[in-house]
Coordinates of C-alpha atoms and ligand atoms in Angstrom, one line a residue:
X1 CA -69.1 16.8 -33.6
X2 CA -68.6 18.0 -37.1
X3 CA -66.2 16.6 -39.7
X4 CA -65.1 19.1 -42.3
X5 CA -64.3 17.1 -45.4
X6 CA -61.9 18.8 -47.8
X7 CA -61.7 17.1 -51.2
X8 CA -61.2 17.8 -55.0
X9 CA -58.3 20.1 -55.2
X10 CA -56.0 21.3 -58.0
X11 CA -53.7 18.4 -58.3
X12 CA -53.8 15.6 -61.0
X13 CA -55.6 13.5 -58.4
X14 CA -58.7 15.6 -58.3
X15 CA -61.0 12.9 -59.4
X16 CA -59.5 10.3 -57.1
X17 CA -60.0 12.6 -54.2
X18 CA -63.7 12.9 -55.0
X19 CA -64.1 9.1 -55.1
X20 CA -62.1 8.8 -51.8
X21 CA -64.3 11.5 -50.2
X22 CA -67.4 9.5 -51.3
X23 CA -66.1 6.3 -49.7
X24 CA -65.3 8.2 -46.5
X25 CA -68.8 9.7 -46.4
X26 CA -70.2 6.2 -46.6
X27 CA -68.1 5.0 -43.7
X28 CA -68.8 7.8 -41.2
X29 CA -70.9 7.1 -38.1
X30 CA -73.7 9.6 -38.6
X31 CA -75.1 9.0 -35.1
X32 CA -72.0 10.8 -33.8
X33 CA -71.1 13.1 -36.6
X34 CA -72.4 15.5 -39.2
X35 CA -70.2 16.1 -42.3
X36 CA -69.5 19.5 -43.8
X37 CA -68.2 18.8 -47.3
X38 CA -66.0 21.4 -48.8
X39 CA -65.3 20.9 -52.5
X40 CA -62.1 22.5 -53.9
X41 CA -62.6 22.9 -57.7
X42 CA -59.9 22.4 -60.3
X43 CA -59.5 26.1 -60.5
X44 CA -59.1 26.4 -56.7
X45 CA -62.5 27.7 -55.7
X46 CA -63.7 26.5 -52.3
X47 CA -67.4 25.5 -52.4
X48 CA -69.4 24.8 -49.2
X49 CA -72.0 22.1 -49.6
X50 CA -75.1 21.5 -47.4
X51 CA -74.4 19.4 -44.3
X52 CA -74.5 15.7 -44.8
X53 CA -76.5 13.8 -42.1
X54 CA -76.1 10.5 -43.9
X55 CA -74.0 8.8 -46.5
X56 CA -73.5 10.5 -49.9
X57 CA -75.1 8.7 -52.8
X58 CA -72.4 9.0 -55.4
X59 CA -69.1 10.8 -56.3
X60 CA -71.2 12.9 -58.7
X61 CA -73.4 14.1 -55.9
X62 CA -70.2 15.5 -54.2
X63 CA -69.1 17.3 -57.4
X64 CA -70.5 20.8 -56.9
X65 CA -70.9 23.8 -59.1
X66 CA -70.9 27.3 -57.7
X67 CA -74.3 28.7 -56.9
X68 CA -76.2 31.3 -54.8
X69 CA -77.4 28.5 -52.4
X70 CA -76.1 25.1 -51.4
X71 CA -78.2 22.1 -52.4
X72 CA -77.8 18.5 -53.2
X73 CA -78.7 17.1 -56.6
X74 CA -81.9 15.1 -56.1
X75 CA -82.4 13.6 -59.5
X76 CA -80.0 12.0 -62.0
X77 CA -78.6 14.6 -64.4
X78 CA -79.0 17.4 -61.8
X79 CA -75.8 18.9 -60.3
X80 CA -75.2 19.7 -56.7
X81 CA -74.3 23.3 -55.9
X82 CA -72.2 24.9 -53.2
X83 CA -71.6 28.5 -52.1
X84 CA -68.1 30.0 -52.7
X85 CA -66.3 30.7 -49.4
X86 CA -62.9 32.0 -48.5
X87 CA -60.7 29.1 -47.2
X88 CA -60.5 30.6 -43.7
X89 CA -64.3 30.4 -43.4
X90 CA -64.1 26.6 -42.8
X91 CA -63.4 27.7 -39.2
X92 CA -66.7 28.6 -37.6
X93 CA -66.5 30.3 -34.2
X94 CA -67.9 28.2 -31.4
X95 CA -68.1 25.1 -33.5
X96 CA -66.1 22.0 -32.9
X97 CA -64.8 20.2 -36.0
X98 CA -62.2 17.8 -37.2
X99 CA -60.9 18.5 -40.7
X100 CA -60.3 15.5 -43.0
X101 CA -58.2 16.7 -45.9
X102 CA -58.7 14.0 -48.4
X103 CA -56.4 15.8 -50.9
X104 CA -53.6 14.2 -52.8
X105 CA -50.5 15.6 -54.4
X106 CA -49.2 19.2 -54.3
X107 CA -51.2 21.6 -52.1
X108 CA -52.8 18.5 -50.5
X109 CA -50.4 16.2 -48.9
X110 CA -47.3 18.3 -49.1
X111 CA -47.7 20.2 -45.9
X112 CA -49.3 23.4 -47.3
X113 CA -52.9 22.6 -46.4
X114 CA -51.7 21.2 -43.1
X115 CA -49.9 24.5 -42.3
X116 CA -53.1 26.4 -43.2
X117 CA -55.1 24.2 -40.7
X118 CA -52.4 24.7 -38.0
X119 CA -52.8 28.4 -38.4
X120 CA -56.6 28.2 -38.2
X121 CA -56.1 26.1 -35.0
X122 CA -58.2 23.2 -36.3
X123 CA -57.5 19.5 -35.6
X124 CA -57.0 17.5 -38.8
X125 CA -56.6 13.9 -39.9
X126 CA -53.2 12.6 -41.0
X127 CA -49.6 13.8 -41.1
X128 CA -48.5 17.2 -39.8
X129 CA -46.7 19.9 -41.8
X130 CA -43.2 18.4 -41.5
X131 CA -44.1 14.8 -42.2
X132 CA -46.3 15.8 -45.2
X133 CA -43.5 17.9 -46.7
X134 CA -40.9 15.2 -46.0
X135 CA -43.1 12.5 -47.5
X136 CA -44.0 14.4 -50.6
X137 CA -40.4 15.5 -51.4
X138 CA -38.7 12.5 -53.1
X139 CA -35.2 14.0 -52.4
X140 CA -35.8 14.8 -48.7
X141 CA -37.5 11.4 -48.1
X142 CA -34.6 9.5 -49.7
X143 CA -32.1 11.3 -47.5
X144 CA -34.2 10.4 -44.4
X145 CA -34.5 6.8 -45.5
X146 CA -30.8 6.6 -46.0
X147 CA -30.3 8.0 -42.6
X148 CA -32.5 5.2 -41.2
X149 CA -30.7 2.5 -43.1
X150 CA -33.7 1.6 -45.2
X151 CA -32.5 0.1 -48.5
X152 CA -33.4 2.0 -51.7
X153 CA -32.3 1.8 -55.4
X154 CA -29.3 4.0 -56.3
X155 CA -30.1 7.5 -57.2
X156 CA -28.8 11.0 -58.0
X157 CA -30.5 14.3 -57.2
X158 CA -29.9 17.8 -58.5
X159 CA -31.7 21.0 -59.3
X160 CA -32.4 23.2 -62.3
X161 CA -29.4 25.5 -61.7
X162 CA -27.0 22.6 -61.6
X163 CA -28.5 21.1 -64.7
X164 CA -28.3 24.5 -66.6
X165 CA -24.7 25.0 -65.5
X166 CA -23.3 21.5 -65.9
X167 CA -25.7 19.1 -67.7
X168 CA -22.8 17.2 -69.3
X169 CA -21.2 16.4 -65.9
X170 CA -24.5 15.4 -64.4
X171 CA -25.3 13.0 -67.3
X172 CA -21.8 11.5 -66.7
X173 CA -22.4 11.3 -63.0
X174 CA -25.7 9.5 -63.5
X175 CA -24.2 7.1 -66.0
X176 CA -21.2 6.5 -63.7
X177 CA -23.3 5.5 -60.7
X178 CA -26.5 4.1 -62.2
X179 CA -27.4 1.4 -64.7
X180 CA -30.1 2.0 -67.5
X181 CA -33.0 1.9 -67.6
X182 CA -33.4 5.0 -65.4
X183 CA -36.4 6.7 -63.9
X184 CA -36.4 10.5 -64.0
X185 CA -38.8 12.1 -61.5
X186 CA -39.7 15.6 -60.4
X187 CA -39.0 15.8 -56.6
X188 CA -42.6 16.9 -55.7
X189 CA -45.5 15.6 -57.8
X190 CA -47.1 12.3 -57.3
X191 CA -49.4 10.2 -59.5
X192 CA -46.6 9.6 -62.0
X193 CA -46.9 13.1 -63.4
X194 CA -43.6 14.2 -65.1
X195 CA -42.0 10.7 -64.6
X196 CA -40.2 9.0 -67.5
X197 CA -38.4 5.7 -67.9
X198 CA -35.3 6.1 -70.2
X199 CA -32.8 3.8 -71.7
X200 CA -30.1 6.1 -73.2
X201 CA -28.3 9.4 -72.8
X202 CA -30.5 11.3 -75.2
X203 CA -33.7 10.1 -73.6
X204 CA -32.2 10.9 -70.2
X205 CA -31.6 14.6 -71.2
X206 CA -35.1 14.9 -72.6
X207 CA -36.7 13.3 -69.6
X208 CA -34.9 15.8 -67.3
X209 CA -36.3 18.7 -69.3
X210 CA -39.8 17.2 -69.0
X211 CA -39.4 16.7 -65.2
X212 CA -38.1 20.3 -64.8
X213 CA -41.5 21.5 -66.1
X214 CA -43.0 20.2 -62.9
X215 CA -40.3 21.0 -60.3
X216 CA -36.9 22.7 -59.9
X217 CA -35.5 19.6 -58.3
X218 CA -35.0 16.2 -59.9
X219 CA -34.3 12.6 -58.9
X220 CA -32.8 10.1 -61.3
X221 CA -33.1 6.5 -60.1
X222 CA -31.8 3.2 -61.3
X223 CA -34.7 1.1 -62.7
X224 CA -35.4 -2.2 -61.1
X225 CA -37.3 -5.2 -62.2
X226 CA -39.5 -6.0 -59.2
X227 CA -42.9 -6.5 -57.8
X228 CA -44.5 -3.6 -56.0
X229 CA -45.7 -4.2 -52.5
X230 CA -47.4 -1.8 -50.2
X231 CA -48.1 -1.7 -46.5
X232 CA -50.4 0.5 -44.4
X233 CA -49.3 2.4 -41.3
X234 CA -51.8 3.7 -38.7
X235 CA -51.2 5.6 -35.5
X236 CA -49.3 8.4 -33.9
X237 CA -46.4 7.5 -31.5
X238 CA -47.9 4.1 -31.2
X239 CA -48.2 3.4 -35.0
X240 CA -48.8 -0.2 -36.2
X241 CA -48.7 -1.8 -39.6
X242 CA -51.1 -3.9 -41.7
X243 CA -50.6 -7.0 -43.8
X244 CA -48.5 -6.5 -46.9
X245 CA -50.2 -6.2 -50.3
X246 CA -48.9 -6.8 -53.7
X247 CA -49.9 -5.1 -57.0
X248 CA -50.5 -7.6 -59.8
X249 CA -50.2 -5.6 -63.0
X250 CA -50.1 -6.1 -66.7
X251 CA -47.7 -3.5 -68.0
X252 CA -44.3 -2.7 -66.7
X253 CA -44.7 1.0 -65.9
X254 CA -47.4 1.6 -63.3
X255 CA -48.6 5.0 -64.5
X256 CA -51.5 7.3 -63.8
X257 CA -53.8 5.9 -66.5
X258 CA -53.3 2.4 -65.4
X259 CA -53.3 3.1 -61.7
X260 CA -56.5 5.2 -61.6
X261 CA -58.4 5.4 -64.8
X262 CA -58.3 1.9 -66.3
X263 CA -58.4 0.4 -62.8
X264 CA -56.4 -2.5 -64.1
X265 CA -54.4 -3.1 -61.1
X266 CA -55.3 -6.1 -59.0
X267 CA -54.4 -6.3 -55.4
X268 CA -53.1 -9.4 -53.7
X269 CA -53.6 -9.2 -49.9
X270 CA -51.8 -10.6 -48.1
X271 CA -49.0 -10.7 -50.7
X272 CA -47.6 -14.1 -51.5
X273 CA -44.3 -13.6 -49.7
X274 CA -42.2 -15.6 -47.3
X275 CA -43.1 -14.5 -43.7
X276 CA -39.6 -13.2 -43.0
X277 CA -39.8 -10.9 -46.1
X278 CA -43.2 -9.6 -45.2
X279 CA -41.9 -8.8 -41.7
X280 CA -38.9 -7.0 -43.1
X281 CA -41.2 -4.9 -45.2
X282 CA -43.3 -4.1 -42.2
X283 CA -40.3 -3.2 -40.2
X284 CA -39.0 -0.8 -42.9
X285 CA -42.4 0.7 -43.2
X286 CA -42.5 1.7 -39.6
X287 CA -38.9 3.0 -39.8
X288 CA -39.9 5.1 -42.8
X289 CA -42.9 6.4 -41.0
X290 CA -40.8 7.4 -38.0
X291 CA -38.1 8.8 -40.3
X292 CA -40.5 11.4 -41.8
X293 CA -42.2 12.0 -38.4
X294 CA -45.4 10.4 -39.6
X295 CA -48.7 10.6 -37.7
X296 CA -52.2 9.5 -38.5
X297 CA -51.6 7.3 -41.5
X298 CA -49.4 6.5 -44.4
X299 CA -49.0 3.9 -47.1
X300 CA -45.4 2.8 -47.7
X301 CA -44.5 1.4 -51.1
X302 CA -41.7 -1.1 -51.8
X303 CA -40.0 -2.9 -54.7
X304 CA -39.4 -6.6 -54.0
X305 CA -37.2 -8.5 -56.5
X306 CA -37.5 -12.2 -57.4
X307 CA -34.7 -13.0 -55.0
X308 CA -36.6 -11.1 -52.3
X309 CA -34.4 -8.1 -52.0
X310 CA -36.5 -5.2 -50.6
X311 CA -36.1 -1.5 -51.5
X312 CA -38.4 1.3 -50.3
X313 CA -39.9 3.3 -53.2
X314 CA -41.9 6.0 -51.4
X315 CA -44.2 7.0 -48.6
X316 CA -47.6 8.5 -49.2
X317 CA -49.0 10.4 -46.2
X318 CA -52.6 10.7 -47.7
X319 CA -53.2 7.6 -49.7
X320 CA -56.4 7.0 -51.7
X321 CA -59.5 5.8 -50.0
X322 CA -61.5 4.6 -53.0
X323 CA -63.1 1.1 -52.9
X324 CA -60.2 -0.2 -55.0
X325 CA -57.4 1.7 -53.1
X326 CA -54.8 -0.3 -51.4
X327 CA -54.9 1.5 -48.0
X328 CA -58.5 0.7 -46.8
X329 CA -58.2 -2.8 -48.3
X330 CA -55.0 -3.5 -46.4
X331 CA -56.7 -2.7 -43.2
X332 CA -59.8 -4.7 -44.1
X333 CA -57.6 -7.7 -44.6
X334 CA -55.9 -7.0 -41.3
X335 CA -59.3 -7.1 -39.5
X336 CA -60.2 -3.4 -39.4
X337 CA -63.2 -2.3 -41.5
X338 CA -63.3 1.1 -43.1
X339 CA -65.9 2.4 -40.6
X340 CA -63.6 1.6 -37.7
X341 CA -60.6 2.9 -39.6
X342 CA -62.2 6.3 -40.2
X343 CA -63.2 6.5 -36.6
X344 CA -59.6 5.7 -35.5
X345 CA -58.2 8.3 -37.8
X346 CA -60.6 10.9 -36.3
X347 CA -59.5 10.0 -32.8
X348 CA -55.8 10.1 -33.7
X349 CA -56.4 13.6 -35.1
X350 CA -57.9 14.7 -31.9
X351 CA -55.2 13.1 -29.7
X352 CA -52.5 14.7 -31.7
X353 CA -54.2 18.1 -31.6
X354 CA -54.7 17.9 -27.8
X355 CA -51.1 16.7 -27.2
X356 CA -49.9 19.7 -29.1
X357 CA -52.1 22.1 -27.2
X358 CA -50.6 20.8 -24.0
X359 CA -47.1 21.7 -25.3
X360 CA -48.0 25.3 -26.0
Ligands
LIG401 N1 -36.6 2.9 -59.8 C1 -37.7 2.3 -60.4 N2 -37.7 1.1 -60.9 C2 -38.7 0.5 -61.5 N3 -40.0 1.1 -61.5 C3 -40.1 2.3 -61.0 C4 -39.0 3.0 -60.4 N4 -39.4 4.2 -60.0 C5 -40.7 4.2 -60.3 N5 -41.2 3.1 -60.9 C6 -42.5 2.9 -61.5 O1 -43.2 4.1 -61.6 C7 -44.3 4.2 -60.7 C8 -44.5 5.6 -60.2 O2 -43.3 6.0 -59.5 P1 -43.4 6.6 -58.0 O3 -42.0 7.0 -57.6 O4 -44.1 5.7 -57.2 O5 -44.1 8.0 -58.3 P2 -45.5 8.6 -57.7 O6 -45.1 9.5 -56.6 O7 -46.0 9.4 -58.9 O8 -46.4 7.5 -57.3 C9 -44.0 3.2 -59.7 O9 -45.2 2.7 -59.0 C10 -43.3 2.1 -60.5 O10 -44.2 1.3 -61.2
LIG402 MG1 -46.0 5.8 -56.3

């Protein structure tokens, strides 16, 4: 059986995706599988690498440049090359494969790549089209969480047209229902891109303009002083949850630089929480997973105040898989090593694909 690994991509999380792909390549059982890496460049080219019959050596090895032939870098300083393909060519007639789209953010975990794989008729790891889109869209997911009675911080949502027509009223509405500081977010982005924390009316208006550069739809949320806790979900209809983890961080705003580049975030697993609070978080995580129609996997993120009030922040349908990512580490602490986790994800992909075939 082949695994087609899609990684890289055009979102802000391009580099994380490569590191995740490398971790996954190291955890695959090569006595059962061959890996076909497909690297999506920052400009959107799809490059087909040579087959991998064993673990990759580094994230750099997986970072390809376009060439006439595909070959792996064999010495330090050398670069691997891949052949440019049309995306549809990842489907090879007569060949069985499971696609692992290790892509984060827009065009990765928002349902677009999932829809493409559905059209190609290929099984793939993770959430389907609807769940991916639901999870990525902060307005839709908030509506779904409300519907499932999962607590969240107060928020307002509106679009560009409403803002252009009645910005004064919208500012008043936000100030009427929310207390500063506020967080302004584009509805569809991820990795803190376009997000601002504001503490007055003028900053609010400016932050909305910034967020509108990334999306036509905006969320304004009440800021909260809280710890950030995360839990991993794994499974299809039979989904189960991991231990709860907590992020121990230095600065107050957990942004892209800090989250990924400086690697300053320390994970505490299991989180130091009363058992009843951890159970509540796990219960909400499963509810959130079902609310978006999750399958395969998700990481669900929460705010937990010093008096142990719990609010859901968001659900990520394709969390990072780097050695310092929360998702694989939560499972490790729950007794599932990354090799078994990857195998389970592949099996879940096949089961979901087969169940869907039976429906048609
Ligand atoms: N309402 C809020 N109150 C306090 N901190 C927040 C709030 N919303 C976001 N943050 C901070 O900003 C970070 C990024 O926001 P998040 O909604 O998770 O965006 P992304 O989808 O980019 O991960 C969070 O991890 C948290 O540190
Ligand atoms: Mg987040």
